PDB file of C-alpha atoms in Angstrom:
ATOM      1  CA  UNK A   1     123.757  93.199 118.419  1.00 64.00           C
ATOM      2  CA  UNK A   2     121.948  89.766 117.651  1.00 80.00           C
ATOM      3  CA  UNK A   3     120.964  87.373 114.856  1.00 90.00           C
ATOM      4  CA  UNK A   4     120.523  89.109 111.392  1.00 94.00           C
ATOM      5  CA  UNK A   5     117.929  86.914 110.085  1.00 96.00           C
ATOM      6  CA  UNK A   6     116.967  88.702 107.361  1.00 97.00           C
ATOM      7  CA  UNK A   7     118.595  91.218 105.696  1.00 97.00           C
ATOM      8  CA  UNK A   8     116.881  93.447 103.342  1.00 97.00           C
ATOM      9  CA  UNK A   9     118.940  95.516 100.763  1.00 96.00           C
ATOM     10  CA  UNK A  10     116.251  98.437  99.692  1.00 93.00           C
ATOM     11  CA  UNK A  11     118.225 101.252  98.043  1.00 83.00           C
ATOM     12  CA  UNK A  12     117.667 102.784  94.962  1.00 92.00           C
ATOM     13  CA  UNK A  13     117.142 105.746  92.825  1.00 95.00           C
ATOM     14  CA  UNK A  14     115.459 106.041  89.206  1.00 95.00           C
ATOM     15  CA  UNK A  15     116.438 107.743  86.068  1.00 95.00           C
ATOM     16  CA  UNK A  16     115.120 107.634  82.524  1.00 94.00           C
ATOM     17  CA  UNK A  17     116.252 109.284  79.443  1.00 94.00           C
ATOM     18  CA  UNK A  18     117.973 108.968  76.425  1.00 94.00           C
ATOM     19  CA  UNK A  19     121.615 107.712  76.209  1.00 95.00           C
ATOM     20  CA  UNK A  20     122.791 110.650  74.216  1.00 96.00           C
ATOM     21  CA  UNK A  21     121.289 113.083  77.339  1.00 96.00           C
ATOM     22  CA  UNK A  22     122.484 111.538  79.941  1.00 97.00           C
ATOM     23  CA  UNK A  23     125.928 112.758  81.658  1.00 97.00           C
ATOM     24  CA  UNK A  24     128.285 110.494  83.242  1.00 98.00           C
ATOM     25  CA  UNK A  25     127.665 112.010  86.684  1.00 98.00           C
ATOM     26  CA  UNK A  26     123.931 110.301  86.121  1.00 97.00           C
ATOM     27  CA  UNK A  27     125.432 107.199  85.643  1.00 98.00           C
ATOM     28  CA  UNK A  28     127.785 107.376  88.294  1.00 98.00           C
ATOM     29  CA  UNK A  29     125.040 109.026  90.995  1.00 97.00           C
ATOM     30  CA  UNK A  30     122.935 105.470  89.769  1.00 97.00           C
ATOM     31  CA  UNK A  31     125.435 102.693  89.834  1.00 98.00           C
ATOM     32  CA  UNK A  32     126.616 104.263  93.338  1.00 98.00           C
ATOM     33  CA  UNK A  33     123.054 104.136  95.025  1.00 97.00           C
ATOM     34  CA  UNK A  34     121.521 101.357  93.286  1.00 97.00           C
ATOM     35  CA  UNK A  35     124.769  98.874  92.987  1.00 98.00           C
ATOM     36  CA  UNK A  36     126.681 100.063  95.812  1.00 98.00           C
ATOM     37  CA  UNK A  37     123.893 100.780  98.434  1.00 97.00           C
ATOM     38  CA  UNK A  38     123.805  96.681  97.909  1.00 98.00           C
ATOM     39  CA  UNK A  39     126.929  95.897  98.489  1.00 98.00           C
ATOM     40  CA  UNK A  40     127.746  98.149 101.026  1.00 97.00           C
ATOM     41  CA  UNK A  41     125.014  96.286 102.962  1.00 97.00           C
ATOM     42  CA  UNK A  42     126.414  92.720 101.475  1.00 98.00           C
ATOM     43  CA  UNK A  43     129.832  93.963 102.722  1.00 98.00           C
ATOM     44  CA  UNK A  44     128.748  94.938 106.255  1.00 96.00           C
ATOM     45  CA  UNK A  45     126.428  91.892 106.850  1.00 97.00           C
ATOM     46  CA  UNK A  46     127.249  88.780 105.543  1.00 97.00           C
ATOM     47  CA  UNK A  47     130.653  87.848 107.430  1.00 96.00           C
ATOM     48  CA  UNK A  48     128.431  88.295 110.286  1.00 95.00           C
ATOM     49  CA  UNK A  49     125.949  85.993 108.757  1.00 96.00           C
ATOM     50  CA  UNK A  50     128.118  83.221 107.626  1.00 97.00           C
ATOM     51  CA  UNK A  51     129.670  83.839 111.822  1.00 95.00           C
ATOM     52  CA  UNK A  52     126.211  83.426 113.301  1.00 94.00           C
ATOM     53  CA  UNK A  53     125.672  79.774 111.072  1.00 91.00           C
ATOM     54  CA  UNK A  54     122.185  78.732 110.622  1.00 83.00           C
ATOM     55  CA  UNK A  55     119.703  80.095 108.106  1.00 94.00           C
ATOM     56  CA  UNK A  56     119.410  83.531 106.857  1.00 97.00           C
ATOM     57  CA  UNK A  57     117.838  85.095 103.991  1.00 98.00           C
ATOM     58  CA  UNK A  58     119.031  88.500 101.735  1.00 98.00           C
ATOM     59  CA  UNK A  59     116.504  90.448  99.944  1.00 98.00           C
ATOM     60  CA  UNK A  60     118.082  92.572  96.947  1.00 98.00           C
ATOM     61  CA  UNK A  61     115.926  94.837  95.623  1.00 97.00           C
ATOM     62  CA  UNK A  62     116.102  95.141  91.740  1.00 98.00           C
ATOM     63  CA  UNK A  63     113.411  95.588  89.117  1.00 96.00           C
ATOM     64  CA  UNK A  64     111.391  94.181  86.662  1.00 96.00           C
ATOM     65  CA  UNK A  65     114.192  96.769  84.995  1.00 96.00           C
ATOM     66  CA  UNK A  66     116.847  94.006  86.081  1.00 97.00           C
ATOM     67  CA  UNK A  67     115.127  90.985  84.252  1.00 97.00           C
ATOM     68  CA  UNK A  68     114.529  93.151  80.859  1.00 95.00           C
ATOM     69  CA  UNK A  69     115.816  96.055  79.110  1.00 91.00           C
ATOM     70  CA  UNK A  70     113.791  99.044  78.787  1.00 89.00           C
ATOM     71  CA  UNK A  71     115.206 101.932  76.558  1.00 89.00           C
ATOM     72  CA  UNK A  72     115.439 105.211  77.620  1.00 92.00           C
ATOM     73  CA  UNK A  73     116.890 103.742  81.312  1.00 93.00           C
ATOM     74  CA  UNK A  74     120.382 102.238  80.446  1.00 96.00           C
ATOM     75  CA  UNK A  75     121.945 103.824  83.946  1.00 97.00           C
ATOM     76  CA  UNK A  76     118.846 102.494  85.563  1.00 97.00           C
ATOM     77  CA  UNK A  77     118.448  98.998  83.390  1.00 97.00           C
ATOM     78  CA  UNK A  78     122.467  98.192  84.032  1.00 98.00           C
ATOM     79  CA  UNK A  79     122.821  98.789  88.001  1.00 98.00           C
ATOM     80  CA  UNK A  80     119.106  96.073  88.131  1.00 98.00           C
ATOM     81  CA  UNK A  81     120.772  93.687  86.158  1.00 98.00           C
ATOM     82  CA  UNK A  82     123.782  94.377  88.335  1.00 98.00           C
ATOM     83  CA  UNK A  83     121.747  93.587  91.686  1.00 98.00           C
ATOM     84  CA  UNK A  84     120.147  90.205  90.018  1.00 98.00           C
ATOM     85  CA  UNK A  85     123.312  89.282  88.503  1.00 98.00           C
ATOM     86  CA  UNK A  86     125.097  89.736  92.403  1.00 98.00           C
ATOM     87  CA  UNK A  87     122.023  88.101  93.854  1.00 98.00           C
ATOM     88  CA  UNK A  88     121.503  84.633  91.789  1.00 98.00           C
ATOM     89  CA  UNK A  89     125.758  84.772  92.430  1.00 98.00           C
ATOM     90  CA  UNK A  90     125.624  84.770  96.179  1.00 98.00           C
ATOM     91  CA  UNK A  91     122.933  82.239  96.335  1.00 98.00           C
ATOM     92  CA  UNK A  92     125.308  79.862  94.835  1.00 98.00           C
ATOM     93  CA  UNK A  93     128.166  81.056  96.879  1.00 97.00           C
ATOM     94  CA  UNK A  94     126.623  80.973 100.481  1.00 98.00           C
ATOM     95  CA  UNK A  95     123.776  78.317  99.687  1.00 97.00           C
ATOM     96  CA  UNK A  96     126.912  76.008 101.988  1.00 96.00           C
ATOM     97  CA  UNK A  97     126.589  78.858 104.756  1.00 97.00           C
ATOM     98  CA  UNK A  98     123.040  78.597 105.055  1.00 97.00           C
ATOM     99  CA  UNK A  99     122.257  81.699 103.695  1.00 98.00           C
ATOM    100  CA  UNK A 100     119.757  82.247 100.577  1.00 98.00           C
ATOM    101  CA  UNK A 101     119.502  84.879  98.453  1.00 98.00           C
ATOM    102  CA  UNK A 102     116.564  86.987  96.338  1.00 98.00           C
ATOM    103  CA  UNK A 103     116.812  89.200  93.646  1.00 98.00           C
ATOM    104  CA  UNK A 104     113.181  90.915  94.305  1.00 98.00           C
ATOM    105  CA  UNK A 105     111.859  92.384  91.300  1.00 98.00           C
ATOM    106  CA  UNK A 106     109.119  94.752  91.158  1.00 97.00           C
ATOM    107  CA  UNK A 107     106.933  96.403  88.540  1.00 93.00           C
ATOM    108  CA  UNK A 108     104.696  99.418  88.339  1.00 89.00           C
ATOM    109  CA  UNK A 109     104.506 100.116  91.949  1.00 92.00           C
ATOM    110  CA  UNK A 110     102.662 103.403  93.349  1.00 89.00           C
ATOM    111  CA  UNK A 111     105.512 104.765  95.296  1.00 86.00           C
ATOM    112  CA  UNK A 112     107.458 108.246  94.949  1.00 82.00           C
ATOM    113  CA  UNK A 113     110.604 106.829  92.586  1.00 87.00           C
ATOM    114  CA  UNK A 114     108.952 108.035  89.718  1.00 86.00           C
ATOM    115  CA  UNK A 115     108.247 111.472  91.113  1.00 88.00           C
ATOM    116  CA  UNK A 116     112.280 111.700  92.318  1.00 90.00           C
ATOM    117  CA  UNK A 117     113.626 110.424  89.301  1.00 90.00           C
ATOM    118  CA  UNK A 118     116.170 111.806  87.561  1.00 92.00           C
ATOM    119  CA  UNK A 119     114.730 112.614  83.760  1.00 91.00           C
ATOM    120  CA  UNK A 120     116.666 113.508  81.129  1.00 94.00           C
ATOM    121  CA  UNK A 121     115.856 114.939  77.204  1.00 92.00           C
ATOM    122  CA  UNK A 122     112.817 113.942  75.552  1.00 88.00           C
ATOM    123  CA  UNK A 123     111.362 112.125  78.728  1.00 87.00           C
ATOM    124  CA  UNK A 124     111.984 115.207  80.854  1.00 90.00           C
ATOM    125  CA  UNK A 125     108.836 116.550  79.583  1.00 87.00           C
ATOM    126  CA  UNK A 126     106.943 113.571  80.287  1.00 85.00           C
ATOM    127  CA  UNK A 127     107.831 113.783  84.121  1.00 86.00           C
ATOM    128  CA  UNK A 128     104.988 114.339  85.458  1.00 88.00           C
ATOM    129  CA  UNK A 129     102.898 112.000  83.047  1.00 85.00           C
ATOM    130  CA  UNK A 130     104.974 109.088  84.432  1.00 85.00           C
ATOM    131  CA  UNK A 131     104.446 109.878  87.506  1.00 84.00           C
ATOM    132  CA  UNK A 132     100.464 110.181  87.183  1.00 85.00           C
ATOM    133  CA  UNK A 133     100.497 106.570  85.411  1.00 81.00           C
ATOM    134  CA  UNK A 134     102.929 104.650  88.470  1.00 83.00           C
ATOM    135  CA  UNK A 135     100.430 106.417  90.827  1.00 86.00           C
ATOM    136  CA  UNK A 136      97.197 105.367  89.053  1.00 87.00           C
ATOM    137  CA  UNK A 137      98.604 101.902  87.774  1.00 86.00           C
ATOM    138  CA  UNK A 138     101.128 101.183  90.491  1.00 85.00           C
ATOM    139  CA  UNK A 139     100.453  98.127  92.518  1.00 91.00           C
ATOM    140  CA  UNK A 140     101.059  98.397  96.011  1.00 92.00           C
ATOM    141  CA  UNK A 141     103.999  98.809  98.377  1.00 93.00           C
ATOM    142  CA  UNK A 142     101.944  96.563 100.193  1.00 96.00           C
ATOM    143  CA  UNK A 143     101.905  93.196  97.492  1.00 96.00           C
ATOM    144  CA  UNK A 144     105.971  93.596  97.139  1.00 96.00           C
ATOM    145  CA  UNK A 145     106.355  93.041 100.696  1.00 97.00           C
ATOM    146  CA  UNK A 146     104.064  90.301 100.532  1.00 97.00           C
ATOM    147  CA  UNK A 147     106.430  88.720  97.698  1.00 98.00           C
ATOM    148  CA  UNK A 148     109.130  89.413  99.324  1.00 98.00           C
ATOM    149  CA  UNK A 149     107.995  87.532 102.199  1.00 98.00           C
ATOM    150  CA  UNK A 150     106.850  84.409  99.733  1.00 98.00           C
ATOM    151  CA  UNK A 151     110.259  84.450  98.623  1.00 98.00           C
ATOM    152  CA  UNK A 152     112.007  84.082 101.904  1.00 98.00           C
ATOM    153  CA  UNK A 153     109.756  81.617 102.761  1.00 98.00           C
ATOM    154  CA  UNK A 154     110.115  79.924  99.167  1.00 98.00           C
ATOM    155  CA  UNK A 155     113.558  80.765  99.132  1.00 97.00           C
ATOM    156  CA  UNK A 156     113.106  81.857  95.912  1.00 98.00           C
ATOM    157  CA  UNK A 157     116.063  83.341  94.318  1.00 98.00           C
ATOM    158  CA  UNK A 158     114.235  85.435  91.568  1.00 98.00           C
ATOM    159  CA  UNK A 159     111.039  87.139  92.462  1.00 98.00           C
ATOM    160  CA  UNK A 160     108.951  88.959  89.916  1.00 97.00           C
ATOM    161  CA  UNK A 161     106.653  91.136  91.938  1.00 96.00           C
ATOM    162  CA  UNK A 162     103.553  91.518  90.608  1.00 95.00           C
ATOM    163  CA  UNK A 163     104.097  88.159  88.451  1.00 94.00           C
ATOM    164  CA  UNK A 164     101.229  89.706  86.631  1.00 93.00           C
ATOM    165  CA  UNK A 165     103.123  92.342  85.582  1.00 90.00           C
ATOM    166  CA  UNK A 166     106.504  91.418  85.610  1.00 92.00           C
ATOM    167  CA  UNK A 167     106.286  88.057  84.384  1.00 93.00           C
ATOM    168  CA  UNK A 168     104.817  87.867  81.098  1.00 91.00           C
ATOM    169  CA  UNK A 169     107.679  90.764  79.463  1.00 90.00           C
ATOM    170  CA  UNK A 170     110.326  88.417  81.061  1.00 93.00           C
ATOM    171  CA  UNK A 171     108.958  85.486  79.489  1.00 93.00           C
ATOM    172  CA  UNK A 172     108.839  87.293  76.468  1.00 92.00           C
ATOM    173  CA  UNK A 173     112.362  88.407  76.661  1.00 89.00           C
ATOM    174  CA  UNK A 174     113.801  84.994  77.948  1.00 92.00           C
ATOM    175  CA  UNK A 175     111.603  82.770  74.725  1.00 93.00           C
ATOM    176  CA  UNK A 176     112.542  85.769  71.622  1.00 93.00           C
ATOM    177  CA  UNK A 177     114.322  88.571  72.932  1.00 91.00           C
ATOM    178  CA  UNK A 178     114.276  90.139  69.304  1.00 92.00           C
ATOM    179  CA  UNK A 179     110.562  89.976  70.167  1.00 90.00           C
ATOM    180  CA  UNK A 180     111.135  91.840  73.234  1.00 89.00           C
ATOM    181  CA  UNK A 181     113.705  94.151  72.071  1.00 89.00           C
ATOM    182  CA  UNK A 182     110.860  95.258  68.891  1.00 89.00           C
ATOM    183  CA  UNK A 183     108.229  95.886  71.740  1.00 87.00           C
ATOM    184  CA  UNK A 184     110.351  97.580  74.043  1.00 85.00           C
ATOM    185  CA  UNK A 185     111.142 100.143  71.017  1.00 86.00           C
ATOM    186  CA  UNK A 186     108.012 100.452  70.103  1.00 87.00           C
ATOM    187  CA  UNK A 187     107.175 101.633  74.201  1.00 82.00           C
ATOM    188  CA  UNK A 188     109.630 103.928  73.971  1.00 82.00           C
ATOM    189  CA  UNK A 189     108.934 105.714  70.867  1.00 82.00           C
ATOM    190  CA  UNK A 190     105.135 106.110  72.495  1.00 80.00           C
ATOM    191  CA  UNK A 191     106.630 107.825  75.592  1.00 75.00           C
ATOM    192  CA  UNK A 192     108.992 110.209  73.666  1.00 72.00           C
ATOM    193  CA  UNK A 193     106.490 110.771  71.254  1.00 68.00           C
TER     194      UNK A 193
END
């Protein structure tokens, strides 16, 4: 009923497994959450935004999974790069409205997406592994929101969150992605054993 200042696009589901295991209702549960739960909010909120003038911010929340590929998470790795894809192209569309745009990307972060991921095939059985490592090496809830409030303030339109972690595989990927593309392989083959 007022100003939307900020809005703050926070849906999404996981899912890992291997492209051969994975049915397209997994692929179509993903891409409806993770792409559509953003531009559902997009589609509700920014007429109103570019109405109201003056500056406002949107926070997309992607992944570290929508800067680099992963294998064993196309559904996953395609609906990211969806949401930073949408994000760096509304920043240059409503940049003339006043309104900026970030494509927040987190890590390893100790929350419960893990845990309520959908697993499929070889990784399956490495549910509740995965889930012990994002709770013992998972940065905090609490340092994304921090980002994401740098960001704003920054109005930066990519935001690796922990740049520790996100950063240097994005580098990597952005300088040799054959480079990337070997190591990421080589990850995978370690989880499905």
């Amino acid at each position: 009923h007022g100003r939307v200042d900020i809005l703050h696009n926070n849906a999404g589901i996981g899912h890992a497994g291997p492209i051969e295991d994975t049915p397209l209702e997994d692929w179509r549960k993903i891409l409806e959450v993770n792409v559509f739960g953003v531009v559902h909010g997009l589609h509700a909120f920014v007429p109103r935004m570019i109405e109201q003038g003056g500056d406002a911010h949107i926070v997309n929340t992607a992944s570290m999974a929508g800067l680099v590929a992963s294998a064993g998470m196309a559904p996953y790795v395609t609906s990211k790069f969806a949401v930073v894809g949408t994000s760096l192209t509304l920043d240059a569309e409503l940049k003339r409205h006043g309104i900026r745009v970030t494509a927040l990307c987190p890590g390893v972060i100790d929350t419960a997406i893990v845990k309520e991921s959908t697993m499929r095939g070889a990784i399956e059985a490495k549910h509740e592994k995965l889930t012990g490592f994002y709770k013992k090496r998972g940065a905090s809830p609490d340092v994304v929101a921090r980002d994401a409030v740098t960001a704003i303030l920054k109005k930066q339109v990519i935001k690796p969150s922990p740049w520790w972690q996100v950063s240097p595989a994005w580098w990597i990927m952005r300088i040799s992605p054959r480079a990337y593309t070997a190591l990421a392989r080589r990850t995978y083959k370690s989880i499905i054993g």
